[in-house]
Short mmCIF file of C-alpha atoms and ligand atoms in Angstrom, two decimals:
data_model
loop_
_atom_site.label_atom_id
_atom_site.label_comp_id
_atom_site.label_asym_id
_atom_site.label_seq_id
_atom_site.Cartn_x
_atom_site.Cartn_y
_atom_site.Cartn_z
CA MET A 1 14.77 11.67 29.59
CA HIS A 2 11.74 9.69 30.78
CA ILE A 3 11.97 6.17 29.35
CA ALA A 4 9.42 3.36 29.21
CA ILE A 5 10.76 -0.18 29.54
CA LEU A 6 9.02 -3.12 27.91
CA GLY A 7 10.46 -6.36 29.27
CA GLY A 8 9.77 -9.79 27.79
CA SER A 9 11.29 -12.84 26.20
CA PHE A 10 10.43 -11.58 22.69
CA ASN A 11 10.66 -15.14 21.43
CA PRO A 12 10.02 -13.73 18.86
CA VAL A 13 8.92 -10.09 18.83
CA HIS A 14 5.56 -9.47 17.12
CA ASN A 15 3.10 -6.66 16.36
CA GLY A 16 1.50 -6.92 19.84
CA HIS A 17 4.80 -5.81 21.37
CA LEU A 18 5.24 -3.03 18.80
CA GLN A 19 1.71 -1.85 19.43
CA ILE A 20 2.49 -1.38 23.16
CA ALA A 21 5.60 0.65 22.30
CA LYS A 22 3.80 2.81 19.72
CA THR A 23 0.89 3.45 22.09
CA ALA A 24 3.25 4.35 24.94
CA LEU A 25 5.05 6.89 22.76
CA LYS A 26 1.73 8.39 21.75
CA LYS A 27 -0.13 8.40 25.07
CA LEU A 28 2.48 8.54 27.86
CA PRO A 29 4.89 11.32 28.79
CA VAL A 30 7.90 9.28 27.62
CA GLN A 31 10.53 10.12 25.04
CA GLU A 32 11.74 6.60 24.28
CA VAL A 33 10.69 2.98 24.69
CA TRP A 34 13.44 0.48 25.49
CA PHE A 35 12.80 -3.19 24.78
CA MET A 36 14.45 -5.29 27.49
CA PRO A 37 14.84 -8.92 26.31
CA SER A 38 15.18 -11.46 29.12
CA LYS A 39 18.34 -13.50 29.25
CA ASP A 40 18.64 -17.13 28.12
CA THR A 41 16.98 -19.51 30.56
CA PRO A 42 18.21 -23.02 29.80
CA LEU A 43 15.43 -24.64 31.80
CA LYS A 44 12.54 -22.94 30.05
CA GLU A 45 10.15 -25.49 28.51
CA THR A 46 9.53 -23.79 25.19
CA ALA A 47 12.37 -23.55 22.69
CA LEU A 48 13.93 -20.20 23.49
CA ALA A 49 16.01 -18.72 20.70
CA SER A 50 19.37 -17.40 21.87
CA PHE A 51 19.63 -13.93 23.38
CA GLU A 52 21.63 -12.78 20.33
CA ASP A 53 19.06 -14.10 17.86
CA ARG A 54 16.13 -12.56 19.78
CA CYS A 55 17.99 -9.23 19.85
CA GLU A 56 18.66 -9.45 16.13
CA LEU A 57 14.94 -9.96 15.47
CA LEU A 58 14.16 -7.01 17.75
CA GLU A 59 16.66 -4.81 15.88
CA ALA A 60 14.89 -5.61 12.62
CA ALA A 61 11.46 -4.93 14.17
CA ILE A 62 12.28 -1.52 15.64
CA LYS A 63 14.45 -0.26 12.78
CA PRO A 64 11.69 1.96 11.35
CA TYR A 65 11.03 3.61 14.76
CA LYS A 66 13.43 6.32 15.89
CA HIS A 67 12.31 6.35 19.52
CA MET A 68 12.50 2.62 20.15
CA LYS A 69 15.73 1.06 21.43
CA ILE A 70 16.97 -2.24 22.80
CA CYS A 71 18.48 -2.44 26.26
CA LYS A 72 20.64 -5.57 26.68
CA LEU A 73 21.11 -5.11 30.42
CA GLU A 74 19.35 -8.32 31.54
CA GLY A 75 21.54 -10.35 29.20
CA LYS A 76 24.58 -9.06 31.09
CA LEU A 77 23.31 -9.45 34.67
CA GLU A 78 24.39 -12.46 36.73
CA GLY A 79 21.80 -14.97 37.97
CA ILE A 80 18.02 -14.86 37.48
CA SER A 81 16.81 -11.47 36.26
CA TYR A 82 14.17 -10.29 38.69
CA THR A 83 12.60 -7.00 37.62
CA ILE A 84 13.38 -5.41 41.00
CA HIS A 85 17.11 -5.98 40.38
CA THR A 86 16.88 -4.78 36.79
CA VAL A 87 15.19 -1.55 37.93
CA GLU A 88 17.86 -0.95 40.58
CA GLU A 89 20.59 -1.58 38.03
CA LEU A 90 18.96 0.73 35.46
CA LYS A 91 18.80 3.56 38.00
CA LYS A 92 22.45 3.02 38.91
CA ARG A 93 23.67 2.92 35.31
CA TYR A 94 21.52 5.73 33.95
CA PRO A 95 21.17 8.33 36.73
CA GLN A 96 20.39 10.96 34.07
CA HIS A 97 17.14 9.14 33.09
CA SER A 98 13.91 8.18 34.85
CA PHE A 99 11.96 5.02 34.05
CA CYS A 100 8.48 3.55 33.94
CA TRP A 101 7.52 -0.06 33.17
CA LEU A 102 5.07 -1.40 30.58
CA ILE A 103 3.28 -4.74 30.95
CA GLY A 104 0.44 -6.61 29.29
CA ASP A 105 -2.71 -7.76 31.10
CA ASP A 106 -1.48 -11.32 31.51
CA GLN A 107 1.54 -10.12 33.47
CA ALA A 108 -0.53 -7.71 35.54
CA ARG A 109 -2.65 -10.67 36.63
CA GLN A 110 0.40 -12.46 38.02
CA PHE A 111 2.08 -9.37 39.38
CA ASP A 112 1.67 -10.23 43.08
CA ALA A 113 3.93 -13.24 42.53
CA TRP A 114 6.78 -11.06 41.25
CA LYS A 115 9.77 -10.76 43.58
CA GLU A 116 9.29 -7.87 46.05
CA SER A 117 6.24 -6.71 44.10
CA LYS A 118 5.22 -4.08 46.69
CA ARG A 119 8.64 -2.44 46.75
CA LEU A 120 8.88 -2.72 42.97
CA LYS A 121 5.67 -0.69 42.56
CA LYS A 122 7.21 2.05 44.67
CA GLU A 123 10.46 2.01 42.71
CA VAL A 124 8.87 2.40 39.30
CA GLU A 125 5.52 3.37 37.81
CA PHE A 126 3.64 0.58 35.99
CA TYR A 127 1.35 0.93 32.97
CA VAL A 128 -0.87 -1.98 31.99
CA PHE A 129 -1.78 -2.53 28.33
CA SER A 130 -4.87 -4.43 27.33
CA ARG A 131 -4.18 -7.79 25.77
CA GLU A 132 -7.45 -9.72 25.78
CA GLY A 133 -9.73 -6.92 26.87
CA SER A 134 -9.49 -8.00 30.54
CA SER A 135 -10.09 -5.45 33.30
CA ILE A 136 -7.71 -6.62 36.02
CA LEU A 137 -5.60 -3.81 37.35
CA PRO A 138 -3.33 -4.26 40.38
CA GLU A 139 -3.50 -1.44 42.91
CA GLY A 140 -1.39 1.57 42.04
CA MET A 141 -1.03 0.74 38.36
CA LYS A 142 -2.45 2.70 35.46
CA ARG A 143 -4.26 1.29 32.46
CA VAL A 144 -3.50 2.36 28.93
CA SER A 145 -6.05 1.35 26.34
CA MET A 146 -4.89 0.31 22.89
CA ASP A 147 -6.20 -1.51 19.84
CA LEU A 148 -5.95 -5.21 20.63
CA ILE A 149 -3.57 -7.32 18.59
CA PRO A 150 -4.54 -10.87 19.48
CA VAL A 151 -1.28 -12.74 18.95
CA SER A 152 1.30 -14.47 21.12
CA SER A 153 4.90 -15.50 20.51
CA THR A 154 3.80 -19.12 20.97
CA GLU A 155 1.50 -18.84 17.96
CA ILE A 156 4.29 -17.33 15.89
CA ARG A 157 6.67 -20.15 16.83
CA GLN A 158 4.01 -22.58 15.68
CA GLY A 159 3.95 -20.88 12.30
CA LYS A 160 0.51 -19.32 12.92
CA LYS A 161 -0.53 -15.67 12.42
CA LEU A 162 2.79 -14.81 10.80
CA TYR A 163 1.06 -11.77 9.34
CA GLU A 164 1.42 -10.29 12.85
CA VAL A 165 5.21 -10.22 12.49
CA PRO A 166 6.97 -7.51 10.46
CA VAL A 167 8.27 -8.86 7.15
CA SER A 168 11.88 -8.00 8.04
CA VAL A 169 11.57 -10.17 11.18
CA ARG A 170 9.90 -13.02 9.30
CA LEU A 171 12.71 -13.09 6.75
CA LYS A 172 15.28 -13.28 9.54
CA ILE A 173 13.41 -16.09 11.28
CA ALA A 174 13.39 -18.05 8.01
CA GLU A 175 17.01 -17.24 7.20
CA LYS A 176 18.15 -18.47 10.60
CA GLY A 177 15.74 -21.41 10.66
CA LEU A 178 14.42 -20.33 14.06
CA TYR A 179 11.45 -22.20 15.56
CA PHE A 180 11.25 -24.66 12.64
CA GLU A 181 10.92 -27.64 15.01
CA GLU A 182 7.94 -26.06 16.77
CA THR A 183 6.39 -25.12 13.44
CA ILE A 184 6.63 -28.55 11.81
CA ARG A 185 5.21 -30.20 14.95
CA GLN A 186 1.89 -28.52 14.20
CA TYR A 187 1.65 -30.29 10.89
CA MET A 188 2.59 -33.89 11.67
CA ASN A 189 2.32 -36.76 14.10
CA GLU A 190 5.09 -37.76 16.52
CA LYS A 191 6.51 -40.47 14.22
CA ARG A 192 6.90 -38.11 11.28
CA TYR A 193 8.33 -35.44 13.57
CA ARG A 194 11.01 -37.91 14.76
CA HIS A 195 11.70 -38.86 11.14
CA SER A 196 12.13 -35.16 10.19
CA LEU A 197 14.60 -34.58 13.03
CA SER A 198 16.54 -37.67 12.05
CA VAL A 199 16.61 -36.74 8.34
CA ALA A 200 17.83 -33.24 9.25
CA GLN A 201 20.65 -34.80 11.28
CA LEU A 202 21.70 -37.08 8.43
CA CYS A 203 21.54 -34.16 5.94
CA VAL A 204 23.94 -32.25 8.19
CA ALA A 205 26.32 -35.22 8.40
CA LEU A 206 26.30 -35.68 4.61
CA ALA A 207 26.69 -31.95 3.92
CA SER A 208 29.58 -31.78 6.34
CA ALA A 209 31.28 -34.77 4.68
CA HIS A 210 31.17 -32.87 1.36
CA ASN A 211 32.06 -29.41 2.71
CA LEU A 212 28.60 -28.03 2.00
CA ASN A 213 26.55 -25.60 4.06
CA THR A 214 25.24 -27.53 7.07
CA GLU A 215 22.65 -24.86 7.97
CA LYS A 216 20.97 -25.23 4.60
CA ALA A 217 21.16 -29.00 5.03
CA TRP A 218 19.46 -28.86 8.42
CA LYS A 219 16.69 -26.58 7.13
CA MET A 220 15.81 -28.76 4.15
CA GLY A 221 15.85 -31.88 6.33
CA ILE A 222 13.63 -30.48 9.04
CA LEU A 223 11.12 -28.98 6.58
CA HIS A 224 10.98 -31.64 3.87
CA ASP A 225 7.80 -33.39 5.03
CA ILE A 226 5.92 -30.34 6.34
CA CYS A 227 3.04 -31.05 3.93
CA LYS A 228 3.17 -34.85 3.98
CA GLN A 229 0.16 -35.07 6.28
CA MET A 230 -1.85 -32.33 4.65
CA PRO A 231 -5.37 -33.75 4.13
CA TYR A 232 -5.96 -34.97 0.57
CA GLU A 233 -8.79 -32.51 -0.13
CA ILE A 234 -6.61 -29.54 0.85
CA SER A 235 -3.65 -30.89 -1.14
CA LYS A 236 -5.91 -31.15 -4.16
CA ILE A 237 -7.02 -27.53 -3.82
CA TRP A 238 -3.41 -26.40 -3.34
CA MET A 239 -2.28 -28.31 -6.43
CA ARG A 240 -5.15 -27.01 -8.53
CA HIS A 241 -4.42 -23.40 -7.55
CA HIS A 242 -0.66 -23.33 -7.59
CA MET A 243 0.62 -26.32 -9.58
CA PRO A 244 -2.08 -27.65 -11.91
CA PHE A 245 0.63 -28.95 -14.29
CA HIS A 246 1.67 -31.58 -11.66
CA MET A 247 -1.84 -32.77 -10.89
CA ASN A 248 -1.69 -35.79 -13.14
CA GLU A 249 1.14 -37.21 -11.01
CA ALA A 250 0.33 -39.61 -8.14
CA PRO A 251 -0.97 -37.82 -4.99
CA ALA A 252 1.75 -39.59 -2.97
CA ILE A 253 4.29 -37.41 -4.82
CA TRP A 254 2.53 -34.09 -4.30
CA HIS A 255 3.86 -33.34 -0.82
CA GLY A 256 7.31 -32.49 -2.22
CA TYR A 257 5.85 -29.89 -4.60
CA ILE A 258 3.42 -28.49 -2.06
CA GLY A 259 6.08 -28.49 0.68
CA ALA A 260 8.47 -26.41 -1.47
CA ASP A 261 5.69 -23.95 -2.30
CA PHE A 262 4.42 -23.87 1.30
CA VAL A 263 7.77 -23.02 2.91
CA LYS A 264 8.20 -20.21 0.37
CA ARG A 265 4.72 -18.75 0.78
CA GLN A 266 3.98 -19.43 4.45
CA LEU A 267 7.38 -19.46 6.13
CA ASP A 268 9.20 -16.94 3.92
CA VAL A 269 12.01 -19.35 3.08
CA ARG A 270 13.96 -17.75 0.23
CA ASP A 271 16.91 -20.15 -0.03
CA LYS A 272 16.68 -21.67 -3.50
CA ASP A 273 18.77 -24.72 -2.58
CA VAL A 274 16.43 -25.55 0.30
CA ILE A 275 13.30 -25.04 -1.80
CA SER A 276 14.67 -27.10 -4.68
CA ALA A 277 15.72 -29.97 -2.41
CA ILE A 278 12.23 -30.18 -0.88
CA TYR A 279 10.65 -29.99 -4.34
CA HIS A 280 12.71 -32.91 -5.68
CA HIS A 281 12.99 -35.07 -2.57
CA VAL A 282 10.23 -37.55 -3.39
CA LEU A 283 11.39 -38.64 -6.83
CA GLY A 284 15.08 -37.84 -6.50
CA ASP A 285 15.07 -36.06 -9.86
CA GLY A 286 17.05 -33.01 -8.69
CA LYS A 287 20.54 -32.20 -9.95
CA SER A 288 22.25 -30.26 -7.14
CA SER A 289 24.24 -31.80 -4.28
CA TYR A 290 21.59 -30.56 -1.80
CA ASP A 291 18.83 -32.21 -3.87
CA LYS A 292 20.76 -35.47 -3.77
CA ILE A 293 21.55 -35.25 -0.06
CA LEU A 294 17.92 -34.75 0.95
CA PHE A 295 16.74 -37.60 -1.25
CA ILE A 296 19.41 -39.89 0.19
CA ALA A 297 18.82 -38.84 3.82
CA ASP A 298 15.09 -39.35 3.49
CA LYS A 299 15.53 -42.87 2.16
CA LEU A 300 18.41 -43.91 4.44
CA ASP A 301 17.06 -42.34 7.64
CA PRO A 302 18.18 -44.69 10.44
CA SER A 303 14.87 -44.10 12.27
CA ARG A 304 13.10 -46.09 9.51
CA GLY A 305 14.34 -49.18 11.33
CA TYR A 306 16.65 -50.96 8.86
CA ASP A 307 20.41 -50.94 8.70
CA SER A 308 21.49 -48.37 6.13
CA SER A 309 24.95 -47.74 7.54
CA GLU A 310 26.80 -49.17 4.53
CA GLN A 311 24.93 -46.91 2.06
CA ILE A 312 25.41 -43.90 4.35
CA GLU A 313 29.18 -44.49 4.40
CA LEU A 314 29.24 -44.78 0.60
CA CYS A 315 27.28 -41.49 0.27
CA LYS A 316 29.73 -39.77 2.61
CA MET A 317 32.65 -40.93 0.49
CA ASN A 318 31.12 -40.42 -2.95
CA LEU A 319 27.86 -38.52 -3.20
CA ASP A 320 27.13 -39.31 -6.86
CA LEU A 321 27.85 -42.99 -6.55
CA GLY A 322 25.85 -43.22 -3.33
CA PHE A 323 22.97 -41.31 -4.87
CA LYS A 324 22.86 -43.64 -7.89
CA ARG A 325 22.77 -46.69 -5.66
CA VAL A 326 20.01 -45.33 -3.40
CA LYS A 327 17.96 -44.26 -6.40
CA LYS A 328 18.37 -47.67 -8.06
CA GLU A 329 17.32 -49.44 -4.86
CA GLN A 330 14.31 -47.16 -4.52
CA GLN A 331 13.19 -47.81 -8.08
CA GLU A 332 13.50 -51.56 -7.60
CA TYR A 333 11.42 -51.23 -4.46
CA LEU A 334 8.75 -49.12 -6.21
CA ARG A 335 8.63 -51.57 -9.10
CA LYS A 336 8.08 -54.42 -6.66
CA GLU A 337 5.34 -52.41 -4.94
CA GLY A 338 3.73 -51.74 -8.31
CA THR A 339 4.11 -47.94 -8.12
CA LEU A 340 6.58 -47.91 -11.04
CA GLN A 341 6.04 -49.90 -14.23
N1 ADP B 1 -0.60 -9.40 21.75
C1 ADP B 1 -0.24 -8.69 22.81
N2 ADP B 1 -0.98 -7.63 23.20
C2 ADP B 1 -0.63 -6.92 24.29
N3 ADP B 1 0.45 -7.19 25.08
C3 ADP B 1 1.20 -8.23 24.74
C4 ADP B 1 0.92 -9.04 23.59
N4 ADP B 1 1.86 -10.00 23.52
C5 ADP B 1 2.70 -9.81 24.55
N5 ADP B 1 2.31 -8.76 25.30
C6 ADP B 1 2.99 -8.23 26.48
O1 ADP B 1 4.32 -7.91 26.08
C7 ADP B 1 5.24 -8.19 27.12
C8 ADP B 1 6.32 -9.12 26.63
O2 ADP B 1 5.78 -10.36 26.35
P1 ADP B 1 6.61 -11.66 25.98
O3 ADP B 1 6.86 -12.44 27.20
O4 ADP B 1 7.79 -11.37 25.17
O5 ADP B 1 5.62 -12.28 24.91
P2 ADP B 1 4.44 -13.33 24.89
O6 ADP B 1 3.59 -13.07 26.08
O7 ADP B 1 3.78 -13.07 23.57
O8 ADP B 1 5.14 -14.66 24.93
C9 ADP B 1 4.40 -8.77 28.26
O9 ADP B 1 4.13 -7.75 29.19
C10 ADP B 1 3.13 -9.24 27.59
O10 ADP B 1 2.03 -9.19 28.47
#
């Protein structure tokens, strides 16, 4: 069989990658396309999801396509995975097959810097797929034209252009809480980002003290303020469209309602406990343990700069008692501020 390899980090996979594979199957004399995810690189700057998670997302993406497969070879190879070594290993392991290599324009541009690039070109045939309509083509490579899909994994991690990710992949990303840190960063300043991380940590500690699901706890903590810095005019439009019945409440409260709706609509979060906790976190009027934990963690977050260790200990020992105390203290504070009558 003649097989086309598409290597990449797939962090995460998106429609641009699928478009390359579909085009290769249509236009090249290949019977299959194998996606070759790169192994974990601990020093990479951007948050790289684990090899297993990236493979799981790939599995979901290629499920509808019979002639697309995943090759986990690079995940198993020792040391840095240079393509020249991967190609040699492929030929050794699959002597019955022949291979060609697919790359996007951006990689073609940097190709001369690849390890043993001249020898590599002799070992395997390269096909270059248009990414931004650029015309750079290293000597000896062939161009394959395709409909451009202007998207990058970076944009997806930032929560942008999610429509360029298959729904099955989006649901998995949300279920696993992948890339949430990178996503929330786009919507808030550094101080609020630090607060979100710290709240998530405290939610996990409280959930763990009460034998609750710590993954849920982390997700609701990290996402709870995603809409806190949404400009007022946009919040108003959002409220008018989606939750007109809450519009008579103070705008300072809205971000809990909008946040819950936003993570459902934009980030495909389906976990009802997470959505409910975000919805109720401003007023603390939720009934579930997760609702209470998020409310408590938000108020007692150590990064707010005052000593809340005594209340945190109480909440770890007795969630209901701790919740009542935090709520009472908050209401006294709001009364003093004049927000509550
Ligand atoms: N939108 C796109 N259109 C065409 N090719 C793409 C696109 N996105 C990625 N590629 C190509 O797919 C391969 C794998 O890329 P990868 O490193 O996983 O993703 P990204 O470049 O999006 O971070 C590379 O050869 C890259 O050039």
